[in-house]
Short mmCIF file of C-alpha atoms and ligand atoms in Angstrom, two decimals:
data_model
loop_
_atom_site.label_atom_id
_atom_site.label_comp_id
_atom_site.label_asym_id
_atom_site.label_seq_id
_atom_site.Cartn_x
_atom_site.Cartn_y
_atom_site.Cartn_z
CA MET A 1 0.06 0.04 0.11
CA PRO A 2 1.04 3.29 -0.87
CA PHE A 3 2.35 4.44 2.80
CA GLU A 4 3.83 8.16 2.07
CA LYS A 5 6.61 8.90 5.00
CA ALA A 6 5.88 11.90 6.76
CA ALA A 7 8.04 15.01 5.38
CA ARG A 8 10.01 15.18 8.61
CA LEU A 9 11.52 11.76 7.35
CA THR A 10 12.09 12.56 4.28
CA ALA A 11 14.06 15.69 5.35
CA LEU A 12 16.51 13.77 6.90
CA PRO A 13 19.82 13.51 5.46
CA PRO A 14 20.47 9.67 4.54
CA TYR A 15 21.69 7.72 7.36
CA LEU A 16 25.43 8.15 7.63
CA PHE A 17 26.22 4.37 8.46
CA LYS A 18 23.98 2.89 6.17
CA GLU A 19 25.65 2.84 3.02
CA ILE A 20 29.18 2.15 4.62
CA ASP A 21 27.68 -0.97 6.45
CA ARG A 22 26.67 -1.93 2.70
CA LEU A 23 29.87 -1.48 1.62
CA LYS A 24 31.74 -3.49 4.38
CA ALA A 25 29.44 -6.20 4.28
CA GLU A 26 30.08 -6.59 0.13
CA VAL A 27 34.07 -6.47 1.01
CA ALA A 28 33.64 -8.91 3.70
CA ALA A 29 31.87 -11.43 1.43
CA LYS A 30 34.67 -11.65 -0.60
CA GLY A 31 36.65 -13.23 2.41
CA VAL A 32 38.54 -9.84 3.48
CA ASP A 33 39.24 -9.59 7.50
CA VAL A 34 37.62 -6.34 7.80
CA ILE A 35 39.32 -4.12 10.53
CA ASN A 36 36.07 -1.83 11.86
CA LEU A 37 36.96 1.75 12.73
CA GLY A 38 33.72 3.19 11.91
CA VAL A 39 31.33 3.32 14.93
CA GLY A 40 32.27 4.87 18.13
CA ASP A 41 31.26 1.97 19.95
CA PRO A 42 33.75 1.08 22.96
CA ASP A 43 34.66 -2.56 22.50
CA GLN A 44 35.60 -3.12 26.09
CA PRO A 45 33.23 -4.69 28.40
CA THR A 46 31.33 -2.91 31.22
CA PRO A 47 33.25 -3.19 34.37
CA SER A 48 31.99 -6.11 36.14
CA PHE A 49 31.36 -4.24 39.55
CA ILE A 50 28.40 -2.55 37.54
CA ILE A 51 27.17 -5.41 36.04
CA LYS A 52 27.07 -6.75 39.41
CA ALA A 53 24.99 -3.77 40.76
CA LEU A 54 22.50 -4.47 37.92
CA GLN A 55 21.91 -7.68 38.73
CA GLU A 56 21.46 -7.13 42.44
CA ALA A 57 19.13 -4.55 41.26
CA ALA A 58 17.31 -6.56 38.81
CA GLU A 59 16.40 -8.96 41.62
CA LYS A 60 14.50 -6.44 43.70
CA PRO A 61 10.71 -5.89 42.75
CA GLU A 62 10.34 -2.34 43.60
CA HIS A 63 12.78 -1.67 40.21
CA HIS A 64 9.93 -3.82 38.35
CA GLN A 65 7.52 -1.22 38.29
CA TYR A 66 7.40 2.10 36.39
CA PRO A 67 10.50 4.58 37.34
CA SER A 68 10.13 8.14 38.31
CA TYR A 69 9.96 10.24 35.13
CA SER A 70 12.91 12.51 36.04
CA GLY A 71 14.74 9.75 37.48
CA MET A 72 15.49 8.13 40.62
CA GLY A 73 16.12 10.44 43.49
CA SER A 74 19.22 8.59 44.63
CA PHE A 75 20.66 8.35 40.93
CA ARG A 76 20.13 12.19 40.60
CA LYS A 77 21.76 12.64 44.05
CA SER A 78 24.49 10.50 43.05
CA ALA A 79 25.13 12.30 39.56
CA ALA A 80 25.07 15.65 41.67
CA ALA A 81 28.03 14.54 43.78
CA TRP A 82 29.68 13.28 40.60
CA CYS A 83 29.22 16.73 39.08
CA LYS A 84 30.45 18.51 42.30
CA LYS A 85 34.03 16.10 42.47
CA ARG A 86 34.29 16.07 38.72
CA PHE A 87 33.49 19.78 37.82
CA GLY A 88 32.94 21.54 41.29
CA LEU A 89 29.49 22.41 40.23
CA THR A 90 26.65 22.58 42.53
CA LEU A 91 23.44 21.43 41.46
CA ASP A 92 19.84 20.44 43.37
CA PRO A 93 18.90 16.89 42.42
CA ALA A 94 15.52 17.75 42.76
CA THR A 95 15.24 20.26 39.81
CA GLU A 96 18.89 20.45 37.92
CA ILE A 97 19.15 17.12 36.92
CA VAL A 98 16.87 14.45 35.01
CA THR A 99 17.80 11.31 34.38
CA LEU A 100 17.96 10.25 30.59
CA ILE A 101 17.77 6.83 28.67
CA GLY A 102 21.25 7.47 27.14
CA SER A 103 22.00 10.85 26.49
CA LYS A 104 20.69 10.67 22.73
CA GLU A 105 17.19 10.37 23.87
CA GLY A 106 17.64 13.48 25.94
CA ILE A 107 19.13 15.62 22.97
CA ALA A 108 16.93 14.34 20.27
CA HIS A 109 13.85 15.28 22.59
CA PHE A 110 15.08 18.64 23.89
CA PRO A 111 14.21 20.76 20.91
CA LEU A 112 10.75 19.61 21.41
CA ALA A 113 10.35 21.60 24.64
CA PHE A 114 11.72 25.03 23.31
CA LEU A 115 11.19 25.34 19.86
CA ASN A 116 8.14 25.72 17.48
CA GLN A 117 7.35 25.52 13.99
CA GLY A 118 10.01 27.29 12.43
CA ASP A 119 12.01 28.53 15.04
CA MET A 120 15.97 28.29 14.25
CA ALA A 121 18.75 26.13 16.21
CA LEU A 122 22.41 26.89 15.94
CA ILE A 123 24.07 23.55 15.15
CA PRO A 124 27.56 22.84 14.76
CA THR A 125 28.84 21.03 11.69
CA PRO A 126 30.69 18.54 11.30
CA ALA A 127 28.44 16.98 14.26
CA TYR A 128 27.02 14.27 15.66
CA PRO A 129 23.57 14.42 13.53
CA VAL A 130 21.12 14.08 16.36
CA TYR A 131 21.10 17.81 17.01
CA HIS A 132 19.96 18.81 13.37
CA SER A 133 17.32 15.59 13.33
CA GLY A 134 15.89 16.76 16.50
CA THR A 135 15.63 20.32 15.53
CA LEU A 136 13.84 19.11 12.33
CA PHE A 137 11.23 16.76 14.24
CA ALA A 138 10.40 19.59 16.47
CA GLY A 139 9.46 21.66 13.23
CA GLY A 140 12.50 23.98 13.55
CA ARG A 141 14.90 25.29 11.12
CA SER A 142 18.67 24.57 11.39
CA HIS A 143 21.48 27.32 11.11
CA PHE A 144 24.81 25.82 10.58
CA MET A 145 28.07 27.14 12.48
CA PRO A 146 31.19 25.82 10.21
CA LEU A 147 33.86 24.09 12.69
CA VAL A 148 37.06 24.41 10.70
CA LYS A 149 40.69 23.88 11.33
CA GLU A 150 41.85 27.73 11.09
CA ASN A 151 39.49 28.23 14.38
CA GLY A 152 40.66 25.32 16.50
CA PHE A 153 37.34 23.40 15.15
CA LEU A 154 35.05 25.88 17.39
CA PRO A 155 32.37 27.78 15.65
CA ASP A 156 32.98 31.37 15.19
CA LEU A 157 30.17 33.50 16.76
CA ASN A 158 30.90 36.47 15.50
CA ALA A 159 30.20 34.93 11.88
CA ILE A 160 26.52 34.10 13.03
CA PRO A 161 24.40 36.97 11.40
CA ALA A 162 22.85 39.06 14.21
CA ASP A 163 19.54 38.53 12.42
CA VAL A 164 19.79 34.65 12.63
CA ALA A 165 21.08 35.11 16.62
CA ARG A 166 18.25 36.81 17.22
CA GLU A 167 15.46 34.31 15.55
CA ALA A 168 17.79 31.40 17.43
CA LYS A 169 16.39 29.67 20.47
CA ILE A 170 19.14 27.11 20.93
CA MET A 171 22.70 26.66 20.51
CA PHE A 172 24.27 23.09 20.54
CA LEU A 173 27.87 22.43 21.49
CA ASN A 174 29.89 19.35 21.66
CA TYR A 175 33.04 19.44 23.68
CA PRO A 176 35.07 17.17 23.74
CA ASN A 177 33.90 16.89 19.96
CA ASN A 178 32.61 14.06 18.16
CA PRO A 179 34.02 13.68 15.05
CA THR A 180 37.11 16.33 15.29
CA GLY A 181 38.08 15.35 18.57
CA ALA A 182 38.86 19.11 19.26
CA THR A 183 38.52 20.47 22.89
CA ALA A 184 37.40 24.11 23.99
CA ASP A 185 38.34 25.91 26.86
CA ALA A 186 36.73 28.45 29.49
CA ALA A 187 37.68 31.62 27.45
CA PHE A 188 35.68 29.84 24.88
CA PHE A 189 32.42 29.27 26.95
CA GLU A 190 32.41 32.62 28.95
CA LYS A 191 32.24 33.66 25.03
CA VAL A 192 29.30 31.72 24.67
CA VAL A 193 27.72 32.48 27.89
CA ALA A 194 27.92 36.42 26.91
CA PHE A 195 26.50 35.44 23.37
CA ALA A 196 23.47 33.26 24.70
CA LYS A 197 22.69 35.95 27.36
CA GLN A 198 22.87 39.04 24.31
CA TYR A 199 20.47 36.93 22.10
CA ASN A 200 18.48 35.05 24.74
CA ILE A 201 19.36 31.63 23.12
CA ILE A 202 19.78 28.13 25.47
CA VAL A 203 23.01 26.56 25.08
CA ALA A 204 22.56 22.92 24.89
CA HIS A 205 26.20 21.34 25.70
CA ASP A 206 26.88 17.53 24.85
CA ALA A 207 29.83 16.51 27.25
CA ALA A 208 29.40 12.87 26.01
CA TYR A 209 33.18 12.87 26.19
CA SER A 210 34.10 14.54 29.19
CA GLU A 211 36.11 11.87 30.57
CA MET A 212 37.81 10.70 27.51
CA GLY A 213 40.83 13.20 28.10
CA PHE A 214 44.41 12.28 27.15
CA ASP A 215 48.02 12.76 28.82
CA GLY A 216 46.54 14.34 31.79
CA TYR A 217 43.59 16.50 30.23
CA ARG A 218 40.24 16.85 31.91
CA PRO A 219 38.02 18.29 29.72
CA ILE A 220 35.73 21.29 31.60
CA SER A 221 31.91 21.23 32.08
CA PHE A 222 30.11 24.17 30.59
CA LEU A 223 28.33 24.73 33.22
CA GLU A 224 31.70 25.71 35.05
CA SER A 225 31.60 29.26 33.57
CA LYS A 226 30.20 31.83 35.25
CA GLY A 227 26.13 32.82 34.56
CA ALA A 228 26.22 29.32 32.24
CA LYS A 229 23.77 27.92 34.73
CA ASP A 230 21.40 30.69 33.79
CA ILE A 231 21.26 29.87 30.32
CA GLY A 232 22.93 26.22 30.03
CA ILE A 233 21.68 22.71 30.07
CA GLU A 234 24.57 19.81 29.55
CA PHE A 235 24.05 16.51 28.60
CA HIS A 236 25.99 13.53 30.31
CA SER A 237 26.38 9.89 28.98
CA LEU A 238 27.51 6.74 30.84
CA SER A 239 28.16 5.22 27.55
CA LYS A 240 31.71 6.42 26.58
CA SER A 241 33.13 6.74 30.02
CA PHE A 242 32.01 3.66 31.51
CA ASN A 243 31.32 1.21 28.57
CA MET A 244 27.79 0.96 28.80
CA THR A 245 26.57 2.45 25.36
CA GLY A 246 23.95 -0.54 25.59
CA TRP A 247 22.73 -0.05 28.92
CA ARG A 248 20.93 3.30 27.51
CA LEU A 249 21.75 5.68 30.63
CA GLY A 250 22.46 9.56 30.87
CA PHE A 251 21.45 12.52 32.64
CA ALA A 252 20.94 16.04 31.70
CA ILE A 253 22.04 18.98 34.26
CA GLY A 254 21.93 22.62 34.22
CA ASN A 255 18.81 25.62 34.42
CA ALA A 256 15.77 24.09 36.54
CA GLU A 257 13.28 25.85 34.04
CA ILE A 258 14.98 24.56 31.05
CA LEU A 259 15.25 20.73 32.50
CA ASP A 260 11.77 21.36 33.62
CA GLY A 261 10.90 21.73 29.68
CA LEU A 262 12.78 18.82 28.47
CA GLY A 263 11.06 16.91 31.65
CA GLN A 264 7.60 17.91 30.70
CA VAL A 265 8.66 16.34 26.83
CA LYS A 266 9.57 13.26 28.34
CA ALA A 267 6.81 12.56 30.79
CA ASN A 268 4.79 12.47 27.60
CA ILE A 269 7.06 10.11 25.61
CA ASP A 270 8.50 7.64 28.01
CA SER A 271 8.56 6.68 31.46
CA GLY A 272 12.11 6.84 32.57
CA ALA A 273 15.05 4.72 32.77
CA PHE A 274 14.78 0.82 34.46
CA ASN A 275 15.62 1.46 38.25
CA ALA A 276 18.20 -1.33 38.07
CA VAL A 277 19.95 0.05 35.30
CA GLN A 278 20.10 3.80 37.52
CA GLU A 279 21.12 1.52 40.30
CA ALA A 280 24.02 0.57 37.99
CA GLY A 281 24.65 4.01 37.17
CA ILE A 282 25.21 5.13 40.92
CA ALA A 283 27.70 2.34 41.31
CA ALA A 284 29.73 3.53 38.54
CA LEU A 285 29.40 7.24 39.36
CA GLU A 286 29.75 6.77 42.99
CA SER A 287 33.17 4.02 42.40
CA ASP A 288 36.66 5.05 42.64
CA GLN A 289 36.71 6.03 39.32
CA SER A 290 39.76 3.91 38.54
CA SER A 291 38.05 2.19 35.71
CA ILE A 292 37.83 5.58 33.88
CA THR A 293 41.63 5.87 34.40
CA ALA A 294 42.48 2.34 32.72
CA MET A 295 40.03 3.47 30.08
CA GLN A 296 41.94 6.45 29.36
CA LYS A 297 45.33 4.46 29.41
CA LEU A 298 43.72 2.16 26.68
CA TYR A 299 43.08 4.73 24.60
CA GLU A 300 46.04 6.63 24.96
CA GLU A 301 48.12 3.65 24.06
CA ARG A 302 45.88 3.22 20.70
CA ARG A 303 45.96 6.78 19.65
CA ASP A 304 50.06 6.72 20.06
CA VAL A 305 49.91 3.73 17.58
CA LEU A 306 47.65 4.84 14.94
CA THR A 307 48.39 8.53 15.26
CA GLU A 308 52.29 7.77 14.62
CA GLY A 309 51.46 4.78 12.15
CA LEU A 310 49.34 7.07 9.85
CA ARG A 311 52.29 9.83 10.09
CA GLU A 312 54.51 7.31 8.90
CA ALA A 313 52.41 6.64 6.40
CA GLY A 314 52.55 10.01 5.08
CA LEU A 315 49.10 11.08 6.18
CA ASP A 316 48.28 14.62 8.25
CA VAL A 317 46.58 13.99 11.60
CA GLU A 318 44.90 16.31 14.01
CA PRO A 319 46.74 15.99 17.34
CA LEU A 320 44.43 14.04 19.72
CA LYS A 321 43.81 14.90 23.36
CA ALA A 322 39.95 13.83 24.17
CA THR A 323 37.94 11.54 22.41
CA PHE A 324 38.63 8.32 20.77
CA TYR A 325 38.32 9.49 17.29
CA VAL A 326 41.36 10.17 14.94
CA TRP A 327 40.32 13.07 12.63
CA CYS A 328 42.83 12.56 9.36
CA HIS A 329 43.30 14.62 6.48
CA THR A 330 42.59 13.26 3.25
CA PRO A 331 45.73 12.47 1.03
CA LYS A 332 46.25 15.35 -1.36
CA GLY A 333 43.52 15.83 -3.98
CA MET A 334 41.13 13.23 -2.36
CA LYS A 335 37.63 13.64 -1.45
CA SER A 336 36.22 11.57 2.10
CA ALA A 337 34.27 9.46 0.51
CA GLU A 338 37.30 8.45 -2.25
CA PHE A 339 39.52 7.89 0.66
CA THR A 340 37.24 5.83 2.73
CA SER A 341 36.46 3.22 -0.12
CA LEU A 342 40.49 3.12 -1.03
CA LEU A 343 40.66 2.23 2.76
CA LEU A 344 38.17 -0.34 2.70
CA GLU A 345 38.70 -1.69 -0.73
CA LYS A 346 42.36 -1.75 -0.80
CA ALA A 347 43.12 -2.55 2.88
CA GLY A 348 39.96 -3.84 4.33
CA ILE A 349 39.76 -0.96 7.07
CA VAL A 350 36.31 0.44 7.89
CA THR A 351 36.51 4.35 8.69
CA THR A 352 33.49 7.12 8.36
CA PRO A 353 34.01 9.75 5.67
CA GLY A 354 34.34 13.28 7.64
CA ASN A 355 31.43 15.18 4.88
CA GLY A 356 29.27 12.24 6.09
CA PHE A 357 29.23 14.58 9.75
CA GLY A 358 28.62 17.90 7.52
CA ALA A 359 30.25 19.37 4.47
CA PRO A 360 33.03 21.23 6.22
CA GLY A 361 34.16 17.67 7.12
CA GLU A 362 35.31 17.07 3.56
CA GLY A 363 38.62 16.27 3.39
CA TYR A 364 38.76 14.25 6.46
CA VAL A 365 37.79 10.97 7.56
CA ARG A 366 37.45 9.67 11.14
CA PHE A 367 38.91 6.55 12.80
CA ALA A 368 37.46 5.09 15.68
CA LEU A 369 39.76 3.67 18.55
CA THR A 370 38.09 0.77 18.84
CA VAL A 371 40.15 -2.14 18.40
CA ASP A 372 42.71 -3.52 20.35
CA LYS A 373 46.72 -2.40 19.57
CA PRO A 374 47.84 -5.70 17.37
CA ARG A 375 44.44 -4.91 15.18
CA LEU A 376 45.68 -1.25 14.93
CA GLN A 377 49.01 -2.25 14.07
CA GLU A 378 47.78 -4.33 11.38
CA ALA A 379 45.68 -1.32 10.05
CA VAL A 380 48.30 0.93 10.11
CA ALA A 381 50.70 -1.99 8.20
CA ARG A 382 48.14 -2.15 5.56
CA ILE A 383 47.67 1.54 5.16
CA LYS A 384 51.39 1.54 4.66
CA LYS A 385 51.44 -0.67 1.63
CA LEU A 386 49.06 1.69 0.02
CA GLY A 387 51.67 3.68 -0.64
CA ILE A 388 50.11 6.99 -0.38
C1 PLP B 1 28.32 8.70 21.68
C2 PLP B 1 27.61 9.85 21.89
C3 PLP B 1 26.79 10.46 22.58
C4 PLP B 1 26.23 9.32 23.69
O1 PLP B 1 25.10 8.78 23.39
P1 PLP B 1 24.46 7.97 24.45
O2 PLP B 1 22.90 7.96 23.90
O3 PLP B 1 24.62 8.50 25.89
O4 PLP B 1 24.57 6.50 24.39
C5 PLP B 1 26.35 11.50 22.64
N1 PLP B 1 26.90 12.59 21.76
C6 PLP B 1 27.85 12.13 21.16
C7 PLP B 1 28.33 13.28 20.28
C8 PLP B 1 28.37 11.01 21.16
O5 PLP B 1 29.17 10.79 20.02
#
């Protein structure tokens, strides 16, 4: 039957990993031993103390009923304590924290709370696709802020036309950044706060990679900036920090009124995260954080293998201080898609073309550090054989 999809679906850009998956399957079918550095999903298991906490909590009948919409009080309390310890933030667990079913859920639903039909959101590009799709689903329009090397992959606030800024209701940001690996400092966040206050814009900062910093670098929270809590919401995730992508747990923090809007949307869409998963989240947040230190060390080592290897192969790589992505320039004269295809077809390596995250990503490919060191060494050896 002719069921026509809604315009909001047909307006979406093509799903980035679909075509890559198809090509990967094609190459694998030929018997090639494919190395997957495509999707950003940690390969390591969730630490066992977190699994144990889930197992125990799952036994408790009181957790089998509907959770609270905004999250268990005890989870929000431990998230507040974690934010205090980690960033020095003082947050009221009752009004300034909402539990999320993964941060993607919160990010995707957030525009529904503050955008009316035709309203503008400021979206970085290249970027995680959910800021734009969430905006589209809410009937909003995206004004894209290009992230380019010359500006440290930070948006140039001065380049946003004043009439666009006046119209905008939300600005999405994400540091440490996927896909570029870039980081933001306090001085940049202070400029963002001033800009947001000047134009009455909500800043929605995605901090999914806050714990993935290397060489002693500890990413900061947007909410550490003076005045940020007047205009800001920040999305946190346990996915990358604790290898918990499959568990679906995150939380939003920030301005109480802004969080109330998100909470109201969520109360009408979902019924909260499974309490037993939140209990496991408490175990993660209240732990000594040694699993995070171990995770950082693991990716540092992998980063060194891949970065050095790619450079030896003649490629130009951005230095990586945070996230588990290596943002690599394509060989001279080669487009992102061409290089991704070459890597897949001639070396059996899956990567993501930079332009798939947005036009200014053209000329880059993203490598995810999601395989162990020997496999990365194998990947490097294969790339060297290409003779770039
Ligand atoms: C992985 C990732 C997330 C995390 O999503 P969850 O829903 O918490 O698993 C959020 N933002 C970005 C930019 C990511 O790369």
